[in-house]
XYZ file of C-alpha atoms in Angstrom:
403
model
C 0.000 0.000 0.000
C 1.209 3.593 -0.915
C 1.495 5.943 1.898
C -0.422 9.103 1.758
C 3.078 11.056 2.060
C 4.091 9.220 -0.680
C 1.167 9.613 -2.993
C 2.010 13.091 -2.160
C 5.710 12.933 -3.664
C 3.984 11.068 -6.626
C 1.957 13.449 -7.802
C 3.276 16.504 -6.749
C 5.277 17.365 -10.036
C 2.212 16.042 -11.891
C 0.042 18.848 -13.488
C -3.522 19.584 -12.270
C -6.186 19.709 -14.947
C -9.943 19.817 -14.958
C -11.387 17.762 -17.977
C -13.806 19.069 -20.482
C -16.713 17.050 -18.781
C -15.786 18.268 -15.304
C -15.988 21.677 -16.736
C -19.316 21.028 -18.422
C -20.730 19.562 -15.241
C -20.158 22.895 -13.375
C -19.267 26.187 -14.825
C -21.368 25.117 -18.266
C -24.072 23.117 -16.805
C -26.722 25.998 -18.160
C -25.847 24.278 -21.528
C -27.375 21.151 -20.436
C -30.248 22.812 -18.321
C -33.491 21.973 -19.861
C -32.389 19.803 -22.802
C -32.682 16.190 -23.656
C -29.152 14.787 -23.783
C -27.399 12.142 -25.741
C -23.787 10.888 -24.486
C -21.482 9.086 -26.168
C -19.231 7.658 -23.990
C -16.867 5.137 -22.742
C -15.025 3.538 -20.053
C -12.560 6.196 -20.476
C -15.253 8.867 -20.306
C -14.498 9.268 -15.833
C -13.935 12.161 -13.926
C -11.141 12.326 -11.493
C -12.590 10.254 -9.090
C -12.819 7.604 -11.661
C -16.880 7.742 -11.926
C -17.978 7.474 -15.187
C -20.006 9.932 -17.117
C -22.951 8.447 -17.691
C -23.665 7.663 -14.407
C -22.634 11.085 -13.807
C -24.854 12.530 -16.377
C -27.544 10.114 -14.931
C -27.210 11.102 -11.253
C -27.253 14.836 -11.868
C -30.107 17.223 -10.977
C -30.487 19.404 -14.109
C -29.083 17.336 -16.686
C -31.774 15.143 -18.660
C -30.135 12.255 -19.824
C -32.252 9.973 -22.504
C -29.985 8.354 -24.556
C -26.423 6.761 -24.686
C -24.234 6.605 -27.568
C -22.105 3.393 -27.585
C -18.285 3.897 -30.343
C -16.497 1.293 -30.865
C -16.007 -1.244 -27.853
C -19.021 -0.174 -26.434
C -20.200 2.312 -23.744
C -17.799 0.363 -21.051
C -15.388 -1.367 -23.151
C -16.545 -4.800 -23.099
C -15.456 -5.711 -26.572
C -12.456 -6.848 -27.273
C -11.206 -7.296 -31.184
C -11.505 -4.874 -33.620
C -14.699 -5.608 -36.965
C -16.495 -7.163 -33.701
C -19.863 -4.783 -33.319
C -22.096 -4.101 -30.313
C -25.358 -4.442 -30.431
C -28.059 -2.172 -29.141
C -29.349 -2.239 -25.611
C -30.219 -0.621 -22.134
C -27.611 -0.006 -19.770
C -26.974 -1.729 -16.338
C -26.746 0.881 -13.910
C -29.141 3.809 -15.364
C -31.632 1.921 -17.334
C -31.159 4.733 -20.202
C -31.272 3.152 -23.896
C -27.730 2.339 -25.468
C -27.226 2.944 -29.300
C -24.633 1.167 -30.806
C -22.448 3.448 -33.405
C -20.394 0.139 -34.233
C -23.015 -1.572 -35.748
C -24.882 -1.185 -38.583
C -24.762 2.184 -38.666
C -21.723 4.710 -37.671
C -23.875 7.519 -37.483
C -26.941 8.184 -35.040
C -29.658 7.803 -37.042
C -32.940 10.141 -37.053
C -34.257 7.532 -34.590
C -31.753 7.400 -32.508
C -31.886 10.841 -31.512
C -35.749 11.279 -31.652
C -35.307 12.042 -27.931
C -32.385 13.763 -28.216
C -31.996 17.351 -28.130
C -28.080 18.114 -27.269
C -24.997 15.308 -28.242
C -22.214 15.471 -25.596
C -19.041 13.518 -26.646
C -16.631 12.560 -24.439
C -14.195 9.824 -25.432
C -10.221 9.826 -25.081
C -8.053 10.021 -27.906
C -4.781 8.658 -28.477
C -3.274 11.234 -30.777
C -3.019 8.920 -34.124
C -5.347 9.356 -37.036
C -5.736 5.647 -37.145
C -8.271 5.650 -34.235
C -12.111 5.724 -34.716
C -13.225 7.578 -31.594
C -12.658 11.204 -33.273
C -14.561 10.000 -36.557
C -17.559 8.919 -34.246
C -17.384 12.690 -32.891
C -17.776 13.290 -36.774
C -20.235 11.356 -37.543
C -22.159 12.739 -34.682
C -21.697 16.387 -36.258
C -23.121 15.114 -39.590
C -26.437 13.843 -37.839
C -26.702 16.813 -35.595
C -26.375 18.841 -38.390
C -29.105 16.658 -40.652
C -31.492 16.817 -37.764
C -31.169 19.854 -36.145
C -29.156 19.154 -33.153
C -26.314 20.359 -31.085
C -23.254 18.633 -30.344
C -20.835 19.559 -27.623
C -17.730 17.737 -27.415
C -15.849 17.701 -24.194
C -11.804 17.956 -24.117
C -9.031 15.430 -22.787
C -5.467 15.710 -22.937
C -3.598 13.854 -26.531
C -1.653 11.474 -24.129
C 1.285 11.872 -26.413
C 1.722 15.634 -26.081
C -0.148 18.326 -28.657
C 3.417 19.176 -30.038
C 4.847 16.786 -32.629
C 3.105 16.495 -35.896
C 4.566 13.025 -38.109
C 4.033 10.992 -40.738
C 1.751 10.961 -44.026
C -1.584 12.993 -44.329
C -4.426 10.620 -45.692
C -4.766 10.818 -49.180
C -8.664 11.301 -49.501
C -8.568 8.386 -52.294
C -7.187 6.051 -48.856
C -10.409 7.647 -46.778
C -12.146 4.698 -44.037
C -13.979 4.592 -40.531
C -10.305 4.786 -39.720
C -9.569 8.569 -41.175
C -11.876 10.439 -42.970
C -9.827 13.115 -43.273
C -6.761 14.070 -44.663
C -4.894 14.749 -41.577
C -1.525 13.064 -40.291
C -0.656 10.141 -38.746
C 0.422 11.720 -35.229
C -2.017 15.161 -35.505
C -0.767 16.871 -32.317
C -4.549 18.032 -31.947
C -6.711 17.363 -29.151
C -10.594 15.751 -29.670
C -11.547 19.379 -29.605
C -9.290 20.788 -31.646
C -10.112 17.963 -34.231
C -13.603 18.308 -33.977
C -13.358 21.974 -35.418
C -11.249 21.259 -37.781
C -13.695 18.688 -39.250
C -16.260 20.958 -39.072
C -14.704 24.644 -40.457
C -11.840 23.411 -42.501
C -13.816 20.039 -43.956
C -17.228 21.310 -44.371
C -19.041 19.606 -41.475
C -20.640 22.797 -40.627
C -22.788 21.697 -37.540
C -24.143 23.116 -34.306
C -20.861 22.904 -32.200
C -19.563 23.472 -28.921
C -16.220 22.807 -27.414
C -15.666 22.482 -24.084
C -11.909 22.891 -23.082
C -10.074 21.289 -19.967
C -8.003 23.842 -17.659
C -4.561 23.650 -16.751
C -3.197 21.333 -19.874
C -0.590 22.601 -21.989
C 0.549 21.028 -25.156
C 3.818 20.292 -24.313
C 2.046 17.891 -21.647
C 1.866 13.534 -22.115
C -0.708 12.486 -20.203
C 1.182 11.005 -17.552
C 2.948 14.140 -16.663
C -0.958 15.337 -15.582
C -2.872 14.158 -12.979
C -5.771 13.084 -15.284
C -7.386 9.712 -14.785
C -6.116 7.201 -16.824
C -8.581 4.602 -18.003
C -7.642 2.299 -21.179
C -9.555 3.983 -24.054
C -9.902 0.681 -25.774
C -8.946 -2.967 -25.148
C -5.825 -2.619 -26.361
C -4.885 0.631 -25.678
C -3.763 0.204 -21.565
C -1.354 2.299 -20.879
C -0.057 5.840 -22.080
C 3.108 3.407 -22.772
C 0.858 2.033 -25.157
C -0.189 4.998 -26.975
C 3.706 5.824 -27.334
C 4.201 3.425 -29.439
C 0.324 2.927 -31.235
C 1.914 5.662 -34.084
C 4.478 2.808 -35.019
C 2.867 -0.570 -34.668
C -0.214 0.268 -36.101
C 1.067 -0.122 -39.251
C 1.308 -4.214 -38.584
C -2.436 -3.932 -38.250
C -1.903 -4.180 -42.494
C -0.173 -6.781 -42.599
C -0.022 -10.980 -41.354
C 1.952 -10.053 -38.351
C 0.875 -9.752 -35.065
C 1.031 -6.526 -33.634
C 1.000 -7.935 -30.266
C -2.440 -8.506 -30.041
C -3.705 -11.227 -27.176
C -0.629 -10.666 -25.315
C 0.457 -8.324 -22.267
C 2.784 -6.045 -23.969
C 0.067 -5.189 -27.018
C 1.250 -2.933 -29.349
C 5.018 -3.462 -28.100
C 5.226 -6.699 -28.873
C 5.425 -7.497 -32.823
C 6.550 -10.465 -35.064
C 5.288 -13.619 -36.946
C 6.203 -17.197 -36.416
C 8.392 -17.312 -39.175
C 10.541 -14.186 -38.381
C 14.362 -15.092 -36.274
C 13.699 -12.972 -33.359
C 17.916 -12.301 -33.032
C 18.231 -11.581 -36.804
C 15.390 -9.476 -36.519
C 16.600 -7.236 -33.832
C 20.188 -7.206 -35.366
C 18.484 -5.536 -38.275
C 16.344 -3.025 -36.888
C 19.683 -2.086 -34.784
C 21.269 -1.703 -37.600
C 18.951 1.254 -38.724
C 19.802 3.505 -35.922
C 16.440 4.772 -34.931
C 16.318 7.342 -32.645
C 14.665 6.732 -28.590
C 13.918 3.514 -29.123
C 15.366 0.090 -28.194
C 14.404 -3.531 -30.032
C 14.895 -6.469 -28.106
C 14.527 -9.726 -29.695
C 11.954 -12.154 -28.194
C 9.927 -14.805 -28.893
C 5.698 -14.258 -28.019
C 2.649 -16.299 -28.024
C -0.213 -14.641 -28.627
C -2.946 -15.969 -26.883
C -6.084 -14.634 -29.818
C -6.013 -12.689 -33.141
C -3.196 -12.983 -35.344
C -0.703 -16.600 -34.682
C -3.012 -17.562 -32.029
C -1.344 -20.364 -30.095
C 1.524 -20.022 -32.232
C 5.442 -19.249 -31.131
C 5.966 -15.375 -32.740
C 9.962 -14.443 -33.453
C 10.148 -10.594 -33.085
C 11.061 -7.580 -31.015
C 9.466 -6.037 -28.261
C 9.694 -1.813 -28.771
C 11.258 -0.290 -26.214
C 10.999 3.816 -26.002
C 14.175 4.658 -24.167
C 13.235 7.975 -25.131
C 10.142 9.234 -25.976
C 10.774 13.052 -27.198
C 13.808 11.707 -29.752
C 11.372 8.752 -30.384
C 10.301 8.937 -34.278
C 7.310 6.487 -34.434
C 5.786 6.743 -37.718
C 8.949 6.158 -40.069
C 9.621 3.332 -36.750
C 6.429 1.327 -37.495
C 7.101 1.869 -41.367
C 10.541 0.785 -41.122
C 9.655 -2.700 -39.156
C 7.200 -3.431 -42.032
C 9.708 -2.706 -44.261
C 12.373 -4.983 -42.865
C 10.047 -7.769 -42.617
C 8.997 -7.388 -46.181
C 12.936 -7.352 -47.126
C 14.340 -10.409 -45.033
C 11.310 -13.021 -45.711
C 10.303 -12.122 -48.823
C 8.754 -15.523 -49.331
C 6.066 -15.536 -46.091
C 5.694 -11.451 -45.350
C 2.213 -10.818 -46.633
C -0.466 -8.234 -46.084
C -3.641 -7.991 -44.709
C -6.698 -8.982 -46.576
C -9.799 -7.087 -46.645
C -12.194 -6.419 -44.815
C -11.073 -3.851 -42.551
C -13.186 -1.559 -40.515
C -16.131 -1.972 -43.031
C -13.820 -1.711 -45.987
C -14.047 -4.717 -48.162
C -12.223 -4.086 -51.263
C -9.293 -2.216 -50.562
C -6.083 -3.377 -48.797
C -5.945 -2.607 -45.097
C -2.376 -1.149 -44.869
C -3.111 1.727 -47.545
C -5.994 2.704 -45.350
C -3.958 2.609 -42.547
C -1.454 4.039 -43.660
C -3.382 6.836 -45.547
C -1.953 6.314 -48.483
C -0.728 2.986 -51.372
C 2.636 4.922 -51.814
C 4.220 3.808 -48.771
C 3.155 0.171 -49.569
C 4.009 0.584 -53.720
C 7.676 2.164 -51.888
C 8.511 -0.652 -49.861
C 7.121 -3.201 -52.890
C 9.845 -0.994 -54.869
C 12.271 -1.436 -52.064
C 12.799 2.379 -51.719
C 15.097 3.009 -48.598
C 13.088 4.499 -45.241
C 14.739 7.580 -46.314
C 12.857 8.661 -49.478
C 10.093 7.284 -48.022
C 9.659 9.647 -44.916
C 10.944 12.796 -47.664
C 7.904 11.752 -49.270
C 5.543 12.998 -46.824
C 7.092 16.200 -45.880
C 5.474 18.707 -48.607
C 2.183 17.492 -46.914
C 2.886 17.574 -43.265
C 4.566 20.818 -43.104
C 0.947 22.304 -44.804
C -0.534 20.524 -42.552
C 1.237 22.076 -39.426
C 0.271 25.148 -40.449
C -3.413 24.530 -41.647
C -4.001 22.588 -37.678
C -2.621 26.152 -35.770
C -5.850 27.598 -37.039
C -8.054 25.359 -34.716
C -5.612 25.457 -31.632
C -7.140 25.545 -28.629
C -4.022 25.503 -26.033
């Protein structure tokens, strides 16, 4: 057991903030006052005392709540595996409807928010465009806007920091449930400052309302805060996690595991035909910057190799601001490709509700970095590649800054 002085020595270089909900809750609450309210939500979605909104919502005197909006997961993270859809239903603890927006429909439907006069939104981000929780806040603007509702969408900290911008913007041609919008692979944005961007810059154009936290700063990872940390998704657990989500990803295109139905998700990567040693030697030999790969051998347990003994590396950041993750995930899929030419192969469709289109490009955001690597272009023209983009990118995001 931690003693209360030294909970107090934990957390005393760690950064107070009040989260967008908290903030709604109390000094907004006359935006609530009198309205029928939809929340989408999570197990994320907690205030500082780890309660969770809807019950929040529920338990409140002058907030209405008559519907909840389930993303992907589900309202309380139940689901596990990714293309695995929740169904509709009532909750457990407040007995207000549940509407699944991972089902046959991504979009509240005119249904669905018969009831409804205000969407909140309040779901953690992890700072990577691959990630469907800030495309559920846009698909929510779309329907609000159809129907003549109001959305306001309710701030957390981008657990990676809201100051490094990397990797390629999405080529609209590459568009999925997985980006919709040709932004970069690691945005620097916050759900806010996202959420205005899809609506001035790509043409949304609904009823919106941000509500900010206090106290974060973008130079800030969510650990150096003292937000409440609740896994976002399944296999998202830690803000180690989200470190490295920019880089693995990327194995979510192909036949390797990316770690999936094992501890270390996300850090752990390799296939059962890859020589863990030779592996490593050859990612060592590329020199990447903050980051460690130690050969290992992994079983996952479900997904990808099930059962099956995995040769790989398991990422480790040994330094997270020198750390380059996007041209690190792109380079692992890259060596792969190059040492087994024979067994390396990439994901078939479907992937998130894409059925005829190959999974890495989507991820990815574009088919040049796959058609590169095909080539056998070094990682060095291939990261020069994206630059013209992501530097009018930068500026286009300081437009919808928030911090």
């Amino acid at each position: 057991m931690v003693s209360e002085e030294r909970y107090i020595e934990m957390t005393n270089n760690l950064r107070p903030i009040k989260l967008g909900v908290e903030r709604l809750l109390t000094e907004k609450i006359d935006l609530l006052r009198g309205a029928r309210v939809g929340l989408v939500c999570n197990q994320a979605s907690v205030d500082h005392g780890f309660r969770h909104a809807a019950d929040l919502f529920h338990q409140h005197p002058d907030v209405n709540l008559t519907a909840l909006f389930g993303p992907q997961h589900g309202i309380r993270g139940d689901v596990q595996d990714n293309m695995v859809e929740t169904a509709h239903a009532v909750d457990r603890k407040t007995s207000v409807p549940i509407y699944s927006l991972y089902s046959e429909t991504r979009e509240p439907t005119e249904e669905m928010l018969r009831d409804v006069d205000v969407i909140v939104v309040d779901l953690q981000d992890v700072g990577t465009r691959i990630y469907t929780f800030v495309y559920t806040l846009a698909n929510c603007m779309r329907a609000a806007r159809k129907f003549g509702k109001k959305v306001i969408a309710c701030d957390r900290p981008n657990p990676i920091g809201g100051t490094e911008v990397a990797g390629v913007v999405l080529d609209p041609a590459c568009a999925s449930f997985v980006g919709q919008f040709p932004i970069a692979t690691r945005h620097g944005m916050t759900f806010c400052e996202l959420g205005r961007m899809f609506n001035e810059q790509f043409g949304i154009d609904s009823e919106l309302e941000c509500v900010t936290m206090s106290g974060w700063s973008r130079e800030l990872w969510y650990d150096e805060t003292d937000g409440p940390w609740v896994l976002p998704s399944p296999n998202i657990p830690t803000v180690e996690t989200t470190t490295v989500f920019p880089a693995s990803v990327h194995l979510e295109g192909t036949q390797m595991s990316e770690g999936r139905g094992t501890t270390r998700v996300f850090e752990l990567v390799g296939a059962p035909y890859i020589d863990a040693d030779a592996f490593a030697d050859a990612l060592a030999k590329l020199d990447m910057p903050g980051v460690y790969f130690r050969s290992c051998v992994f079983m996952p347990t479900f997904q990808k190799h099930a059962g099956k003994a995995c040769g790989g590396v398991q990422i480790h950041v040994t330094n997270r601001q020198t750390f380059e993750p996007v041209i690190t995930g792109i380079a692992i899929v890259k060596t792969a490709h190059d040492m087994y030419p024979d067994d390396f192969r990439w994901k078939d469709p479907p992937y998130e509700y894409e059925y005829d289109r190959n999974p890495f490009d989507l991820i990815a955001g574009t088919s040049e970095v796959r058609t590169a690597i095909e080539r056998g272009d070094d990682l060095k023209s291939i990261q020069a590649s994206w630059q013209r983009p992501l530097a009018e990118f930068s500026a286009l995001r300081e437009q919808f800054l928030l911090y």
